[in-house]
PDB file of C-alpha atoms in Angstrom:
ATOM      1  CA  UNK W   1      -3.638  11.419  -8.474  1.00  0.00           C
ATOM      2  CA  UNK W   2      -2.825   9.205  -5.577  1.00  0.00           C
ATOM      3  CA  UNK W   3       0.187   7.184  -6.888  1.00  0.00           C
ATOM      4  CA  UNK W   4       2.000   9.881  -8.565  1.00  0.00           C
ATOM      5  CA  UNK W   5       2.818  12.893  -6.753  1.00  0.00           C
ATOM      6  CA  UNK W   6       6.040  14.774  -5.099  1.00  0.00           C
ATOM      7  CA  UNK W   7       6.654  11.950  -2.811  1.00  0.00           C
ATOM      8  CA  UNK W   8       6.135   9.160  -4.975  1.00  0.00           C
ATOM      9  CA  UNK W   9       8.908   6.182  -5.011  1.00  0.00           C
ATOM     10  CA  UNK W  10       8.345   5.024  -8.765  1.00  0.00           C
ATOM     11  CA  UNK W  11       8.331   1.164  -7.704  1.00  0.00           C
ATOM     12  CA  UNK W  12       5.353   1.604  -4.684  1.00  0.00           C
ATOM     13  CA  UNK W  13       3.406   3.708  -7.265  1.00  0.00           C
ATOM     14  CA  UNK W  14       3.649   1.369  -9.962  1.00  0.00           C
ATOM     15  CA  UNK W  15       2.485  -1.519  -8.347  1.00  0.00           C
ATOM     16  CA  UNK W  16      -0.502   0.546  -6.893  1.00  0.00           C
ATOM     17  CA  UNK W  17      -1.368   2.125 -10.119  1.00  0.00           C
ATOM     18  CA  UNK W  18      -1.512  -1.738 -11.259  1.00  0.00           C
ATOM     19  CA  UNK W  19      -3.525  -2.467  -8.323  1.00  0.00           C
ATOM     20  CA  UNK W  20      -5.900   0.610  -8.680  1.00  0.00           C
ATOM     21  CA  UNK W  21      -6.135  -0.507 -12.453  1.00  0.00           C
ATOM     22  CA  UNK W  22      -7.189  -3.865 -11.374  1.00  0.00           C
ATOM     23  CA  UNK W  23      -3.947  -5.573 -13.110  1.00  0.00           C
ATOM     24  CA  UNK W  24      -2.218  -7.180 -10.369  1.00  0.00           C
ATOM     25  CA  UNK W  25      -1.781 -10.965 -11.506  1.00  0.00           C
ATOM     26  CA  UNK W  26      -3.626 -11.942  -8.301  1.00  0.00           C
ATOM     27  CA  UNK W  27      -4.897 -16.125  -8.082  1.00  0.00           C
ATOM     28  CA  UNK W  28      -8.554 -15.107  -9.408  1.00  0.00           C
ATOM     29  CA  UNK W  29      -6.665 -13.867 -12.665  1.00  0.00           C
ATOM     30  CA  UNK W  30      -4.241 -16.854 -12.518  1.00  0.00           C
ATOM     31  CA  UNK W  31      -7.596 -19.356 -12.883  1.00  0.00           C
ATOM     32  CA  UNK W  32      -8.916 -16.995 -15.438  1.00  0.00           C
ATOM     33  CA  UNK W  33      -5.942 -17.774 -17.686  1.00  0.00           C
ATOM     34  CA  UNK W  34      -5.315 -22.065 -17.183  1.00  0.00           C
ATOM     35  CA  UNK W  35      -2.601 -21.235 -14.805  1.00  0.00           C
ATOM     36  CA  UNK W  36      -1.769 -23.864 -12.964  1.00  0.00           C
ATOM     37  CA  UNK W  37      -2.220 -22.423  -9.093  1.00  0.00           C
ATOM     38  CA  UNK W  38      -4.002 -22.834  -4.885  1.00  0.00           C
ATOM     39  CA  UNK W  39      -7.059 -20.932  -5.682  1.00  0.00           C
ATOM     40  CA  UNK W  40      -6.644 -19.990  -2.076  1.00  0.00           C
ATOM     41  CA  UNK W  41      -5.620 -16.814  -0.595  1.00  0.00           C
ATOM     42  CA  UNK W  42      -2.201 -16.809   1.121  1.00  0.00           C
ATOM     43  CA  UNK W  43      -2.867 -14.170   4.107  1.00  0.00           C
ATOM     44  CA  UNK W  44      -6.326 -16.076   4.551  1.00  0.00           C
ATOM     45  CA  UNK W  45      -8.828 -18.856   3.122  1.00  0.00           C
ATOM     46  CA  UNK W  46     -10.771 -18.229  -0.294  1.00  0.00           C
ATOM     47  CA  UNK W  47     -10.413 -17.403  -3.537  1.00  0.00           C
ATOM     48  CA  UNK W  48      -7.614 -15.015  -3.864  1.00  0.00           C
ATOM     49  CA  UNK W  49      -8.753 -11.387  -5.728  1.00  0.00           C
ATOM     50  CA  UNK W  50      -7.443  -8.095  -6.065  1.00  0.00           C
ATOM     51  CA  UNK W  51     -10.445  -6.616  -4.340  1.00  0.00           C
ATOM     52  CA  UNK W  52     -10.440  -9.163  -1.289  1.00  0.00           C
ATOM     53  CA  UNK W  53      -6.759  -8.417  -1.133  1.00  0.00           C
ATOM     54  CA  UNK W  54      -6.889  -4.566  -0.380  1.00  0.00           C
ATOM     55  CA  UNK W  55     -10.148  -4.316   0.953  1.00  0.00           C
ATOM     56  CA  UNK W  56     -11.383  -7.547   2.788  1.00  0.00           C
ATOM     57  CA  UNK W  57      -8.200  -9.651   4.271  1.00  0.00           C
ATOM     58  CA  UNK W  58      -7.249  -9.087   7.681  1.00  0.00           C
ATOM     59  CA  UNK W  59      -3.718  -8.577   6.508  1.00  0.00           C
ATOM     60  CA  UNK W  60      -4.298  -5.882   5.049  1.00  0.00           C
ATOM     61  CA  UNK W  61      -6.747  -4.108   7.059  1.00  0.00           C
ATOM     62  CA  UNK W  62      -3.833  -4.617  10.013  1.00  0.00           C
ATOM     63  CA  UNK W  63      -1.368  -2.716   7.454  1.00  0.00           C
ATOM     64  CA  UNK W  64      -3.867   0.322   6.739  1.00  0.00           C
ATOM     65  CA  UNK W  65      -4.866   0.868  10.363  1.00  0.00           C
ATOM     66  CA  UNK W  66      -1.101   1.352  11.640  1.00  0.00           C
ATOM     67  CA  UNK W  67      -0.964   4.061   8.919  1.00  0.00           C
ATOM     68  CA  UNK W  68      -1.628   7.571  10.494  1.00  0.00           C
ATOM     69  CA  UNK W  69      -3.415   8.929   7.342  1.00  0.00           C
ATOM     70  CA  UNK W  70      -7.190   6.971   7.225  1.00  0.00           C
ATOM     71  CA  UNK W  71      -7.852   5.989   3.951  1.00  0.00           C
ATOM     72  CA  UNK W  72     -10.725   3.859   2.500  1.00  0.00           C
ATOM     73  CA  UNK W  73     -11.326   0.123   3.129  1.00  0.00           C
ATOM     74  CA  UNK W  74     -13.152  -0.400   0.093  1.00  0.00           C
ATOM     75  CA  UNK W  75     -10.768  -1.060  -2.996  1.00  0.00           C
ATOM     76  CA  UNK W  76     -13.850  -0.213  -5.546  1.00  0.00           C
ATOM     77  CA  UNK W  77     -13.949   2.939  -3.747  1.00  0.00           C
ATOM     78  CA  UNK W  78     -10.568   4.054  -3.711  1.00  0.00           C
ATOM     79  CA  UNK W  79     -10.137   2.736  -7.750  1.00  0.00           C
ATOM     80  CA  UNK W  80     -13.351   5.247  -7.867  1.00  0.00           C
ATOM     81  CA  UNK W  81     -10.712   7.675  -6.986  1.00  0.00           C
ATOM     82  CA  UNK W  82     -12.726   8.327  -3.077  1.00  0.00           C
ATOM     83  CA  UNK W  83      -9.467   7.121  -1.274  1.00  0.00           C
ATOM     84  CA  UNK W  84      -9.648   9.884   1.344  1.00  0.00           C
ATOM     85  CA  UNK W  85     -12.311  11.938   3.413  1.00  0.00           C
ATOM     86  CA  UNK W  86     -13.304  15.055   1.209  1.00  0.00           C
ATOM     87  CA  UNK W  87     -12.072  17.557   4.300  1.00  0.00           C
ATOM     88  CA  UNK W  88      -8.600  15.874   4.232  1.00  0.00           C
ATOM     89  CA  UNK W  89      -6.152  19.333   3.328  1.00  0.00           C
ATOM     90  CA  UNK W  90      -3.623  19.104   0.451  1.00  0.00           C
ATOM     91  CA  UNK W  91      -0.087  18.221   2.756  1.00  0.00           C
ATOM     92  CA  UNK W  92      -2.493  14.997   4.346  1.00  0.00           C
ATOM     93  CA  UNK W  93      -3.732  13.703   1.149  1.00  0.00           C
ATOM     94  CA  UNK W  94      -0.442  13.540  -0.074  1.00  0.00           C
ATOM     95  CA  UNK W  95       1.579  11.930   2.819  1.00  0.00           C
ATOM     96  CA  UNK W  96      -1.340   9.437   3.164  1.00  0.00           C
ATOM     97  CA  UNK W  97      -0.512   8.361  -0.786  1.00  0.00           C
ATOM     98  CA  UNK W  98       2.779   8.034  -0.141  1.00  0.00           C
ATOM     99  CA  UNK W  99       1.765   6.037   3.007  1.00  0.00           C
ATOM    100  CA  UNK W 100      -1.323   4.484   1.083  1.00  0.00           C
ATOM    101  CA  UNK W 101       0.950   2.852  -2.307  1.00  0.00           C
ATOM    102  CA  UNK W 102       3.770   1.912   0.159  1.00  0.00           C
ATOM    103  CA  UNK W 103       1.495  -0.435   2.235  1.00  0.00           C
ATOM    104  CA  UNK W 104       0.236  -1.433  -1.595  1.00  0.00           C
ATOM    105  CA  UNK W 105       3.416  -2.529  -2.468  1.00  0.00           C
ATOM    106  CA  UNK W 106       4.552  -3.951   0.753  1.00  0.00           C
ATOM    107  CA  UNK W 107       1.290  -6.040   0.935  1.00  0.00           C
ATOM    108  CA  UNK W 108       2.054  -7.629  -2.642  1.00  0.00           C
ATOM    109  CA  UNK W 109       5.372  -8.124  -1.939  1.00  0.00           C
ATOM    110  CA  UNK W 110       4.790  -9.837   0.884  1.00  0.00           C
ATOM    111  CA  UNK W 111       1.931 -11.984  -0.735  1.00  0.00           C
ATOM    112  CA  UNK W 112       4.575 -12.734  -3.409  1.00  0.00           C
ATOM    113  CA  UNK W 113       6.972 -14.093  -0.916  1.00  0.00           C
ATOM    114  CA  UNK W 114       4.880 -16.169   0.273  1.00  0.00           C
ATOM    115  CA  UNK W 115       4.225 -17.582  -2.962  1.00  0.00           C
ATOM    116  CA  UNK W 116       7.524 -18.066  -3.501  1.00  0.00           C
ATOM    117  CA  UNK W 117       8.987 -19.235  -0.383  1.00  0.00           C
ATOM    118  CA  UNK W 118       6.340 -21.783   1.403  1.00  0.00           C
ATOM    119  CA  UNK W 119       6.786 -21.809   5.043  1.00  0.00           C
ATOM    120  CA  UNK W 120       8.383 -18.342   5.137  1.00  0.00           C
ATOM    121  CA  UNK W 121       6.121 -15.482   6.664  1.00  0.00           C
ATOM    122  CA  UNK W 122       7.189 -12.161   8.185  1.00  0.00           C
ATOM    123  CA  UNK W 123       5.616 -10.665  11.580  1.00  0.00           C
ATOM    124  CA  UNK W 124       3.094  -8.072  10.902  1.00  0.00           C
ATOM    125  CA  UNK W 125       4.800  -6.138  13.105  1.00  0.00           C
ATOM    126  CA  UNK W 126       8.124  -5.894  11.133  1.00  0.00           C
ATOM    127  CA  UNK W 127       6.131  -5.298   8.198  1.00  0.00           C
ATOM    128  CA  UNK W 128       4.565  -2.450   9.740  1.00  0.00           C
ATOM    129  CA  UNK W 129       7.754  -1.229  11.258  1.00  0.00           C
ATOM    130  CA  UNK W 130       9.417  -1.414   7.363  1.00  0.00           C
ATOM    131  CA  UNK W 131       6.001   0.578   5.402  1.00  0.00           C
ATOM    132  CA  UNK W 132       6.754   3.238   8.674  1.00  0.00           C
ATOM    133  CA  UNK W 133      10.551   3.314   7.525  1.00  0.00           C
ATOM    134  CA  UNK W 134      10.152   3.479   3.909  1.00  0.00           C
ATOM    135  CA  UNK W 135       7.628   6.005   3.952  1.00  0.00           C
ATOM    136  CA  UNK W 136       9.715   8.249   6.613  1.00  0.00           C
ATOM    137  CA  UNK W 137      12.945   8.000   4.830  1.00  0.00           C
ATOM    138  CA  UNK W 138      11.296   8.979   1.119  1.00  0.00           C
ATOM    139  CA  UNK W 139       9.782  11.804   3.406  1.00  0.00           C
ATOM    140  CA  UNK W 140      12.473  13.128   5.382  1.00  0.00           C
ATOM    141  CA  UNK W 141      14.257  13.103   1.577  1.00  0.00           C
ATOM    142  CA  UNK W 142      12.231  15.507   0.144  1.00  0.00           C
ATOM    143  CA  UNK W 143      12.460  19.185   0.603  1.00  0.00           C
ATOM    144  CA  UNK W 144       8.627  19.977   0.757  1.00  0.00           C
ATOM    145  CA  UNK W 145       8.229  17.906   3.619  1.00  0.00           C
ATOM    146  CA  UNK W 146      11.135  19.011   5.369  1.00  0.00           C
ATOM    147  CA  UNK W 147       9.825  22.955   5.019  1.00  0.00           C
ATOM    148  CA  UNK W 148       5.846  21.742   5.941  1.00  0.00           C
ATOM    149  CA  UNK W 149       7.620  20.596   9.237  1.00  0.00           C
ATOM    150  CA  UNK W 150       9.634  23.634  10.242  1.00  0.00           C
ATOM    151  CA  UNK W 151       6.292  25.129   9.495  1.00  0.00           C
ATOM    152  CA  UNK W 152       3.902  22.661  11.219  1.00  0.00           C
ATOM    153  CA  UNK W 153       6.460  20.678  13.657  1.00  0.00           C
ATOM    154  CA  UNK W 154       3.211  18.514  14.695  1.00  0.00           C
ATOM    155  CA  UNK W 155       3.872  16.273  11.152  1.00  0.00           C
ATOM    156  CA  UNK W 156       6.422  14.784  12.180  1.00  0.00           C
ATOM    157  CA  UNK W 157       4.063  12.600  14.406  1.00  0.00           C
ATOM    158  CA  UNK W 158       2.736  11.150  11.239  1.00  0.00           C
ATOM    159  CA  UNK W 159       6.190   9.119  10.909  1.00  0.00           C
ATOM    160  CA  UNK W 160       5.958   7.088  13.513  1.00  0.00           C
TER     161      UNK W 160
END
């Protein structure tokens, strides 16, 4: 499984495993129940979705490419469980999980805060420089990682 694994950080998993499960309260949803709410996206125009949100907004699709493990662009794919190329090895598929439900959680984070705080956005830069730091520190924590690099000193490009 992608969001649960020996480098997971419980809170990034959780809200990808929502995500994957299609349970995010995301602005379509918000409609759906009488909630009183912008139908509009907050990284972009439109109706606001859980699939637009991790597969079609720009946001996004900035966050994924500055990850150094390629996962899919398509959200129905990767809740199809197809997240990664079939020829990606063990050690890859799971640093690009961790990698994959950090930028997941940053990316609804983020979309929170701007529900929350009007006016207030964050550079996609620093928010690309904070999914690189989380995801190196939960790495450089763990044990397995730190013996797949005195094996394989070339992973340590992958952090930054």
């Amino acid at each position: 499984d992608c969001t649960w694994n020996i480098f997971t950080i419980p809170k990034c998993s959780f809200i990808s495993w929502l995500a994957l499960k299609d349970r995010l309260l995301t602005r379509d949803k918000m409609i759906l129940r009488q909630m009183h709410t912008d139908p509009h996206r907050l990284f972009c125009s439109n109706l606001e979705s859980i699939h637009h949100l991790f597969s079609d907004c720009p946001f996004f699709d900035l966050i994924r490419k500055a990850c150094p493990i390629e996962f899919c662009s398509n959200w129905a794919t990767c809740q199809d469980g197809q997240i990664f190329a079939a020829s990606i090895d063990r050690k890859l598929h799971l640093i690009g999980s961790l990698y994959l439900t950090v930028a997941v959680y940053i990316t609804y984070k983020k979309r929170n805060f701007r529900v929350h705080h009007s006016g207030s956005t964050h550079t996609i830069h620093s928010i690309i420089v904070n999914l690189k730091t989380i995801a190196r520190e939960k790495l450089f924590t763990c044990r397995t990682f730190r013996k797949w690099m005195r094996d394989d000193p070339t992973l340590i490009c992958l952090l930054y």
